[in-house]
Each structure stands twice: as structure tokens, then as C-alpha cells.
Coordinates of C-alpha atoms in Angstrom, one line a residue:
Chain N
X1 CA 85.2 112.8 87.6
X2 CA 86.7 109.3 87.4
X3 CA 86.9 106.4 89.8
X4 CA 89.2 103.3 89.8
X5 CA 89.1 100.3 92.1
X6 CA 92.7 99.0 92.0
X7 CA 93.3 95.4 93.2
X8 CA 96.7 94.7 94.7
X9 CA 97.8 91.2 95.5
X10 CA 100.0 90.9 98.6
X11 CA 102.3 88.1 99.7
X12 CA 103.1 88.9 103.3
X13 CA 104.1 92.0 105.2
X14 CA 105.8 94.7 103.1
X15 CA 105.4 97.7 100.9
X16 CA 103.8 97.3 97.4
X17 CA 104.3 100.3 95.1
X18 CA 101.5 101.5 92.9
X19 CA 102.8 104.9 91.8
X20 CA 102.7 103.9 88.1
X21 CA 99.1 102.7 88.3
X22 CA 98.0 106.0 89.9
X23 CA 99.9 108.0 87.2
X24 CA 98.2 105.9 84.4
X25 CA 94.8 106.4 85.9
X26 CA 95.3 110.2 86.1
X27 CA 96.5 110.3 82.5
X28 CA 93.6 108.2 81.3
X29 CA 91.1 110.3 83.2
X30 CA 92.1 113.4 81.3
X31 CA 91.6 115.6 84.4
X32 CA 93.4 118.9 84.0
X33 CA 93.9 120.0 87.6
X34 CA 92.6 119.0 91.0
X35 CA 93.2 116.4 93.7
X36 CA 93.6 112.6 93.6
X37 CA 92.0 110.8 96.5
X38 CA 93.5 107.4 97.4
X39 CA 91.6 105.3 99.9
X40 CA 92.2 101.7 101.2
X41 CA 89.1 99.6 102.0
X42 CA 90.7 97.5 104.8
X43 CA 91.5 97.7 108.5
X44 CA 94.7 95.6 108.4
X45 CA 96.8 97.3 105.8
X46 CA 97.7 101.0 105.2
X47 CA 98.7 103.5 102.6
X48 CA 102.1 105.1 102.7
X49 CA 104.0 107.7 100.8
X50 CA 107.7 107.1 101.2
X51 CA 111.1 107.2 99.6
X52 CA 111.3 105.0 96.5
X53 CA 115.1 105.4 95.9
X54 CA 117.1 103.5 98.6
X55 CA 115.6 100.1 99.4
X56 CA 117.3 100.2 102.9
X57 CA 114.7 102.9 103.9
X58 CA 111.9 100.4 103.4
X59 CA 113.7 97.6 105.3
X60 CA 114.3 100.0 108.3
X61 CA 110.7 101.2 108.2
X62 CA 109.4 97.7 108.4
X63 CA 111.8 96.9 111.3
X64 CA 110.7 100.0 113.2
X65 CA 107.0 99.2 112.9
X66 CA 107.7 95.6 113.9
X67 CA 109.4 96.8 117.1
X68 CA 106.7 99.4 117.8
X69 CA 103.9 96.8 117.4
X70 CA 105.4 93.3 117.6
X71 CA 103.5 90.1 116.9
X72 CA 101.3 89.0 119.9
X73 CA 103.7 86.1 120.5
X74 CA 106.0 88.8 122.0
X75 CA 105.7 89.0 125.8
X76 CA 105.2 92.8 125.6
X77 CA 101.9 92.1 123.8
X78 CA 100.5 89.9 126.6
X79 CA 97.6 92.4 127.2
X80 CA 96.2 91.9 123.7
X81 CA 92.9 89.9 123.7
X82 CA 92.0 89.8 119.9
X83 CA 94.0 86.9 118.6
X84 CA 91.5 85.1 116.4
X85 CA 93.6 85.1 113.2
X86 CA 97.1 84.6 114.6
X87 CA 100.0 86.7 116.1
X88 CA 99.8 89.3 113.2
X89 CA 96.1 89.9 113.6
X90 CA 95.8 92.7 116.2
X91 CA 99.2 94.3 115.4
X92 CA 97.8 94.7 111.8
X93 CA 94.8 96.6 113.2
X94 CA 97.1 98.8 115.3
X95 CA 99.4 99.6 112.4
X96 CA 96.3 100.4 110.3
X97 CA 95.3 102.9 112.9
X98 CA 98.7 104.5 113.1
X99 CA 99.2 104.8 109.3
X100 CA 97.0 106.5 106.7
X101 CA 93.8 105.1 105.3
X102 CA 93.4 108.0 102.9
X103 CA 95.7 110.4 101.0
X104 CA 94.9 113.5 99.0
X105 CA 97.5 114.4 96.3
X106 CA 97.1 117.5 94.2
X107 CA 97.8 117.2 90.4
X108 CA 98.2 119.7 87.6
X109 CA 99.0 119.5 83.9
X110 CA 98.2 115.8 84.0
X111 CA 100.9 115.1 86.6
X112 CA 100.7 114.1 90.3
X113 CA 102.5 116.7 92.3
X114 CA 104.6 114.1 94.2
X115 CA 108.1 115.1 95.2
X116 CA 111.1 113.6 93.5
X117 CA 111.5 110.8 96.0
X118 CA 107.9 110.1 96.9
X119 CA 106.4 106.8 95.9
X120 CA 102.9 105.5 96.7
X121 CA 102.7 102.2 98.5
X122 CA 100.2 99.8 100.0
X123 CA 101.7 98.7 103.4
X124 CA 100.5 95.1 104.0
X125 CA 100.5 94.2 107.7
X126 CA 99.3 90.6 107.4
X127 CA 101.5 87.5 106.8
X128 CA 99.2 85.6 104.5
X129 CA 98.5 86.6 100.9
X130 CA 95.6 89.0 100.5
X131 CA 93.8 90.8 97.7
X132 CA 93.6 94.4 98.7
X133 CA 91.3 97.1 97.2
X134 CA 92.5 100.7 96.8
X135 CA 90.0 103.3 95.4
X136 CA 91.5 106.1 93.3
X137 CA 89.3 109.2 92.5
X138 CA 90.0 112.3 90.5
Chain Y
X1 CA 78.2 120.8 97.6
X2 CA 76.9 120.2 101.1
X3 CA 78.4 120.8 104.5
X4 CA 77.4 119.4 107.9
X5 CA 78.7 120.2 111.3
X6 CA 78.1 117.1 113.4
X7 CA 78.2 117.4 117.2
X8 CA 79.4 114.3 119.2
X9 CA 79.1 114.2 122.9
X10 CA 81.8 112.1 124.6
X11 CA 81.9 110.6 128.1
X12 CA 85.6 109.8 128.6
X13 CA 88.3 108.2 126.4
X14 CA 87.0 105.8 123.8
X15 CA 85.7 105.3 120.3
X16 CA 82.4 106.9 119.3
X17 CA 81.0 105.6 116.0
X18 CA 79.3 108.0 113.5
X19 CA 79.2 105.9 110.3
X20 CA 75.4 106.1 110.1
X21 CA 75.4 109.9 110.5
X22 CA 77.9 110.1 107.6
X23 CA 75.7 107.8 105.5
X24 CA 72.6 109.8 106.2
X25 CA 74.3 113.0 105.3
X26 CA 75.6 111.6 102.0
X27 CA 72.1 110.3 101.1
X28 CA 70.4 113.6 102.0
X29 CA 73.0 115.6 100.0
X30 CA 72.0 113.8 96.8
X31 CA 75.7 113.9 95.6
X32 CA 76.1 111.3 92.8
X33 CA 79.8 110.6 93.0
X34 CA 82.8 112.2 94.6
X35 CA 84.7 112.4 97.9
X36 CA 83.4 112.9 101.5
X37 CA 85.8 114.9 103.6
X38 CA 85.7 114.4 107.4
X39 CA 87.5 116.9 109.6
X40 CA 87.7 117.1 113.4
X41 CA 88.0 120.7 114.8
X42 CA 90.1 119.8 118.0
X43 CA 93.6 119.0 119.1
X44 CA 92.8 116.5 121.8
X45 CA 90.7 113.9 119.9
X46 CA 91.1 112.1 116.6
X47 CA 89.3 110.5 113.7
X48 CA 89.7 106.8 113.1
X49 CA 88.5 104.2 110.6
X50 CA 88.6 100.8 112.2
X51 CA 86.9 97.4 112.4
X52 CA 83.3 97.6 113.7
X53 CA 82.7 93.9 114.0
X54 CA 84.6 92.4 117.0
X55 CA 84.6 94.8 120.1
X56 CA 87.9 93.3 121.4
X57 CA 89.7 95.1 118.5
X58 CA 88.6 98.4 120.1
X59 CA 89.6 97.4 123.6
X60 CA 93.1 96.4 122.4
X61 CA 93.5 99.6 120.3
X62 CA 92.7 101.7 123.4
X63 CA 95.1 99.6 125.5
X64 CA 97.9 100.0 122.9
X65 CA 97.6 103.8 122.7
X66 CA 97.4 104.0 126.5
X67 CA 100.8 102.2 126.7
X68 CA 102.4 104.1 123.9
X69 CA 101.3 107.5 125.4
X70 CA 100.5 106.9 129.1
X71 CA 99.0 109.5 131.5
X72 CA 101.6 112.0 132.8
X73 CA 101.3 110.4 136.2
X74 CA 103.3 107.5 134.7
X75 CA 107.1 107.9 135.5
X76 CA 108.0 107.4 131.9
X77 CA 106.3 110.7 131.2
X78 CA 108.3 112.8 133.7
X79 CA 109.7 114.9 130.9
X80 CA 106.3 116.4 130.0
X81 CA 105.8 120.0 131.0
X82 CA 102.3 120.8 129.8
X83 CA 100.1 119.5 132.6
X84 CA 97.5 122.3 133.1
X85 CA 94.4 120.2 132.7
X86 CA 95.5 117.0 134.3
X87 CA 97.4 113.7 133.5
X88 CA 95.3 113.1 130.3
X89 CA 96.0 116.6 128.8
X90 CA 99.4 116.3 127.0
X91 CA 98.9 112.6 126.1
X92 CA 95.7 113.7 124.3
X93 CA 97.6 116.2 122.2
X94 CA 100.2 113.6 121.4
X95 CA 97.6 111.0 120.3
X96 CA 95.9 113.8 118.3
X97 CA 99.2 114.2 116.4
X98 CA 99.6 110.5 115.8
X99 CA 96.1 109.8 114.5
X100 CA 94.1 111.4 111.7
X101 CA 92.5 114.9 111.9
X102 CA 91.0 114.5 108.4
X103 CA 89.8 111.7 106.2
X104 CA 88.8 111.6 102.5
X105 CA 86.4 108.8 101.5
X106 CA 85.3 108.3 97.9
X107 CA 81.6 107.7 97.3
X108 CA 79.6 106.5 94.3
X109 CA 75.9 105.7 93.6
X110 CA 75.0 107.4 96.9
X111 CA 77.2 105.0 98.9
X112 CA 80.4 105.6 100.8
X113 CA 83.1 103.2 99.4
X114 CA 84.0 101.9 102.9
X115 CA 85.1 98.3 103.1
X116 CA 82.9 95.7 104.7
X117 CA 84.5 96.0 108.2
X118 CA 85.3 99.7 108.2
X119 CA 83.5 102.0 110.6
X120 CA 84.0 105.7 111.2
X121 CA 84.9 106.8 114.7
X122 CA 85.7 109.8 116.8
X123 CA 88.5 108.8 119.1
X124 CA 88.2 110.8 122.3
X125 CA 91.5 111.2 124.3
X126 CA 90.2 113.2 127.2
X127 CA 88.7 111.8 130.4
X128 CA 86.0 114.4 131.1
X129 CA 82.9 114.8 128.9
X130 CA 83.3 116.9 125.8
X131 CA 81.1 118.2 123.0
X132 CA 83.2 117.5 119.8
X133 CA 82.6 119.0 116.3
X134 CA 83.2 117.0 113.2
X135 CA 82.7 118.7 109.8
X136 CA 81.5 116.5 106.9
X137 CA 81.7 117.9 103.3
X138 CA 80.6 116.3 100.0
Chain K
X1 CA 90.3 126.0 91.3
X2 CA 93.6 127.5 92.5
X3 CA 96.9 126.0 93.4
X4 CA 99.8 127.4 95.4
X5 CA 103.3 126.0 95.9
X6 CA 104.4 127.4 99.3
X7 CA 108.1 127.4 100.1
X8 CA 109.1 127.1 103.8
X9 CA 112.7 127.5 104.9
X10 CA 113.5 125.4 108.0
X11 CA 116.4 125.7 110.4
X12 CA 116.5 122.4 112.2
X13 CA 113.9 120.1 113.8
X14 CA 110.8 121.9 114.9
X15 CA 107.3 123.2 114.0
X16 CA 106.9 126.0 111.4
X17 CA 103.5 127.5 111.3
X18 CA 101.8 128.5 108.0
X19 CA 98.2 129.0 109.1
X20 CA 98.2 132.6 107.9
X21 CA 99.7 131.7 104.5
X22 CA 96.9 129.2 104.0
X23 CA 94.2 131.7 105.0
X24 CA 95.7 134.3 102.7
X25 CA 95.7 131.8 99.8
X26 CA 92.0 130.9 100.5
X27 CA 91.0 134.5 100.5
X28 CA 92.9 135.4 97.3
X29 CA 91.3 132.3 95.6
X30 CA 87.8 133.6 96.1
X31 CA 86.6 130.0 96.5
X32 CA 83.1 130.2 98.2
X33 CA 82.9 126.7 99.8
X34 CA 84.8 123.5 99.5
X35 CA 87.9 121.7 100.8
X36 CA 91.5 122.9 101.0
X37 CA 94.1 120.2 100.3
X38 CA 97.5 120.5 101.9
X39 CA 100.3 118.2 100.6
X40 CA 104.0 118.1 101.5
X41 CA 106.4 117.0 98.8
X42 CA 109.0 115.3 101.0
X43 CA 109.7 112.1 102.9
X44 CA 111.6 113.6 105.8
X45 CA 109.2 116.2 107.1
X46 CA 105.5 116.2 107.9
X47 CA 102.3 118.2 108.2
X48 CA 100.7 118.7 111.5
X49 CA 97.6 120.4 112.9
X50 CA 98.1 121.2 116.6
X51 CA 97.5 123.6 119.4
X52 CA 98.8 127.1 118.6
X53 CA 98.2 128.6 122.1
X54 CA 100.5 127.2 124.7
X55 CA 104.2 126.8 123.4
X56 CA 104.8 124.0 126.0
X57 CA 102.6 121.7 123.9
X58 CA 105.0 122.0 121.0
X59 CA 108.0 121.4 123.2
X60 CA 106.5 118.3 124.7
X61 CA 105.4 117.0 121.2
X62 CA 109.0 117.3 119.9
X63 CA 110.3 115.5 123.1
X64 CA 107.8 112.7 122.6
X65 CA 108.7 112.0 119.0
X66 CA 112.4 112.2 119.8
X67 CA 111.9 109.5 122.4
X68 CA 109.7 107.4 120.2
X69 CA 112.2 107.6 117.2
X70 CA 115.6 108.7 118.6
X71 CA 118.6 109.6 116.5
X72 CA 120.5 106.5 115.3
X73 CA 123.3 107.2 117.7
X74 CA 121.0 105.9 120.4
X75 CA 121.7 102.2 121.2
X76 CA 118.0 101.3 120.8
X77 CA 118.4 102.2 117.1
X78 CA 121.3 99.8 116.4
X79 CA 119.2 97.8 113.9
X80 CA 118.8 100.8 111.5
X81 CA 120.9 100.3 108.3
X82 CA 120.1 103.6 106.4
X83 CA 122.5 106.1 107.9
X84 CA 123.9 107.9 104.8
X85 CA 123.0 111.4 105.9
X86 CA 123.6 111.2 109.6
X87 CA 121.8 110.2 112.8
X88 CA 118.7 112.2 111.9
X89 CA 118.3 110.6 108.5
X90 CA 116.2 107.4 109.0
X91 CA 114.4 108.8 112.1
X92 CA 113.1 111.5 109.8
X93 CA 111.7 109.0 107.3
X94 CA 110.0 107.1 110.1
X95 CA 108.4 110.2 111.6
X96 CA 107.4 111.2 108.0
X97 CA 105.6 107.8 107.9
X98 CA 103.9 108.3 111.3
X99 CA 102.6 111.8 110.7
X100 CA 100.5 113.2 107.9
X101 CA 101.7 114.0 104.4
X102 CA 98.3 115.4 103.3
X103 CA 95.4 117.2 105.0
X104 CA 91.9 118.0 103.8
X105 CA 90.3 121.1 105.5
X106 CA 86.8 122.2 104.7
X107 CA 86.1 125.9 104.2
X108 CA 83.0 128.0 103.9
X109 CA 82.3 131.7 103.6
X110 CA 85.9 132.3 102.8
X111 CA 87.1 130.8 106.1
X112 CA 89.0 127.6 106.9
X113 CA 86.9 125.6 109.3
X114 CA 89.8 125.1 111.7
X115 CA 88.9 124.9 115.4
X116 CA 89.8 127.7 117.7
X117 CA 93.1 126.2 118.8
X118 CA 94.1 124.5 115.6
X119 CA 97.2 125.8 113.7
X120 CA 98.8 124.4 110.6
X121 CA 102.4 123.4 110.8
X122 CA 105.3 122.0 108.8
X123 CA 107.0 119.5 111.1
X124 CA 110.7 119.4 110.1
X125 CA 112.5 116.2 111.1
X126 CA 116.0 117.1 109.8
X127 CA 118.7 119.0 111.6
X128 CA 120.2 120.9 108.7
X129 CA 118.4 123.8 107.0
X130 CA 116.0 122.8 104.2
X131 CA 113.7 124.5 101.7
X132 CA 110.4 122.6 101.9
X133 CA 107.6 122.7 99.4
X134 CA 104.0 122.5 100.5
X135 CA 101.2 122.4 97.9
X136 CA 97.9 124.1 98.7
X137 CA 94.8 123.5 96.5
X138 CA 91.2 124.8 96.7

């Protein structure tokens, strides 16, 4: 068994890919077959597996989630009470509830069994820069 | 390997924390390093990892999901056909689809690698009291 | 350890149950106790654990997600730019972000510890027929 704590520096809301770091970790671990667990240690960002080919998919995804859970400056969010850290604070917690905090990805022959178009992302929901910790385990 | 079936009694919609029960189970198991799997055996409640510091986060989370998936007495839910067990019936199934049924949490040195602010919750979506079963495995 | 790549043929949006295939795989593997990982290798369909008793639950679930993320022919989706493969293209990616790509299900005594009403489904988000790959690992 092997464990890696991966640090990802974010610069505002968006998707930060770490597929290569996960592949490197799996290769270095020498694990022949099993499951990689990915876990994010925060309540205001998420994990996401999504298309890594066409960048417009990511733009549209961001736009959808911003409409589903707008900043608390939006009148539709008047009922929100938790506003300590600005208009992106509570929406970040809500998106962190809607999107995955852990992923389990089978691997075999030293390769993650991701589909052709699947990339691994940290989905940052906060505006200000953060240092995020993702735990990888095989 | 160790397995625990945890029973959680709920008294209406809300978040029921079981972080301590998961920590106790991990310690009692003596497992040195690996992954804890958490699984809920129902289709009308969910698991959730969320902030356990400021209670207003939980109030706002509940309010968001009640607006996203209102009771079927709300006119916006006129299209819903499954109403056998009352206005909270089908909304509970929808929220159970949107939120996690399983979680995978790495652990090392006898400790769950949860972040500082992360707590483990059962998210009850039904109004009436229920006895919920959560399976923990390390 | 055992690994199965399950192929599921889909004929338009909907839920395709594979609970029996997962049970068969577990039994054939002979694994005494542990966790089954289920992983879908696509970014335009999802996994789902939901009620397998009353068919109206599935009809209503489909209707909810179609209203939450309508086809891009709907005026509310005017902001979507990724439309290469038709009006169900980007909504499929969004639903694939909202719903699970991996599940972890404990098993013991040769049986998956699913609840009485829980069935395992592939949730197809595209209109045209697809051949989907789901990886099972115990």
C-alpha cells in the first residue's frame, strides 16, 4: 500500500487537472492491480472526473454550476445566512456537497482504468488562492 | 478487515453526525493504513462530508436542497407522480440520487485523513423518524 | 482480487439495471468479504443506486434531471457553447458531473450489502445508442 498527499495551488474558481500526478503515483507505487482512492480534505472544493478534450465543456460546466448556485450577492440567494468569507463562501460549501469528495478508480497492469476522455480534476469553488490537499491511496 | 453496521435514528430532515463512531470503529479495528468505506443502505437518505464548525452552514445547506427539490405540495413539482408516502417521498429519492451513497476515506496511523473542518453526516431526507443503517468497512 | 469489464448497451436516455451482473461477478470471484468498486469509463453517463421497486420513481427521477439540465434547445440553456453532438451533448456532461462515476459497496458472506430497495443502474444521458463500459473490482 502507498499513500500520497498531493498539494494543488489554486488561483480562483476553476478546474485543475492532476491526472498525470495520479498516473505517476500509481507507477511509482508498483501496485499491480487494485483500486486508487482519491480524497479531497476540504469542504469548499471538489473532485471531478470530466472530459479533458474540448475546453468548452469545462467553460460550460463552470457556467452551469454558477447558475445553479450563484454568489450570495445574487437576489435568489437572499435566504443564505453564512456569509463570513464573502459571496463565494456558502456557494462553495453547497457545490462541495453536490460534487464528489472521494473517487475510487480501478487500475490494472500499472494503468488507471480511466476512459479515453476522462481526466481527474480538482474543482476549486473559492475566488481567492488556496493550497488544496488531495490524498491518493493504492 | 473489519465491518460495522451502524444504526442511526433520525427524527426528521437534517444532518446527523457520526464522525466519532467512525473514528472509534477505526481505532477498534487496529487497521494500520488503508481506506474506510462508508455506505448507506437506503434510497431516501444520503451521506455527506461537510463543515462541522459553523452551524449556519448546515442550515443553509438544508435550505438550498429544499429549494432545489421542494416538497411535492409545491406547484413546481406538479409533474411528480410518485406520491405514495407524502410530499417528502419523491424529493427524498431525488436528493438521494444527487448526494453520495458511498464514501472512501483514506486512513493512516490509526487516524482518518479527514480535513480539519470535515465531519461525517447522515443526511436524512424524510420527515418521519427512521432507523438508518450505515455500513463501515476497513 | 478480480476485475470485470461489463459492457452495457443503451438505447437512449434512461436507467439500465445491472444489479444481477454485479451479484454474479461477486459470487464467481469467491471473495469472502470486502468492498466492490464500480466505475464508469465515460463522461456522458453515470452510475446510480436507486429504488428498484416502484417504476414511477425512475420516471420522476428522469423528469427531475431533464428539468434541472434541459436540452440545449431550451431557451434557459442559451449560454451553453459546447453543442457539437446535438442538444443532449453538454447536458449529458453536466449530469455526469452531478451524479456518481464511482461507487464502493461493502460485501460479506458472498453478498453485496445493498439495502432491500437498492438497485444498481447505469444512467444513460445521451439519446443515441451507446456501448458503455463499467468496471467492477473486488
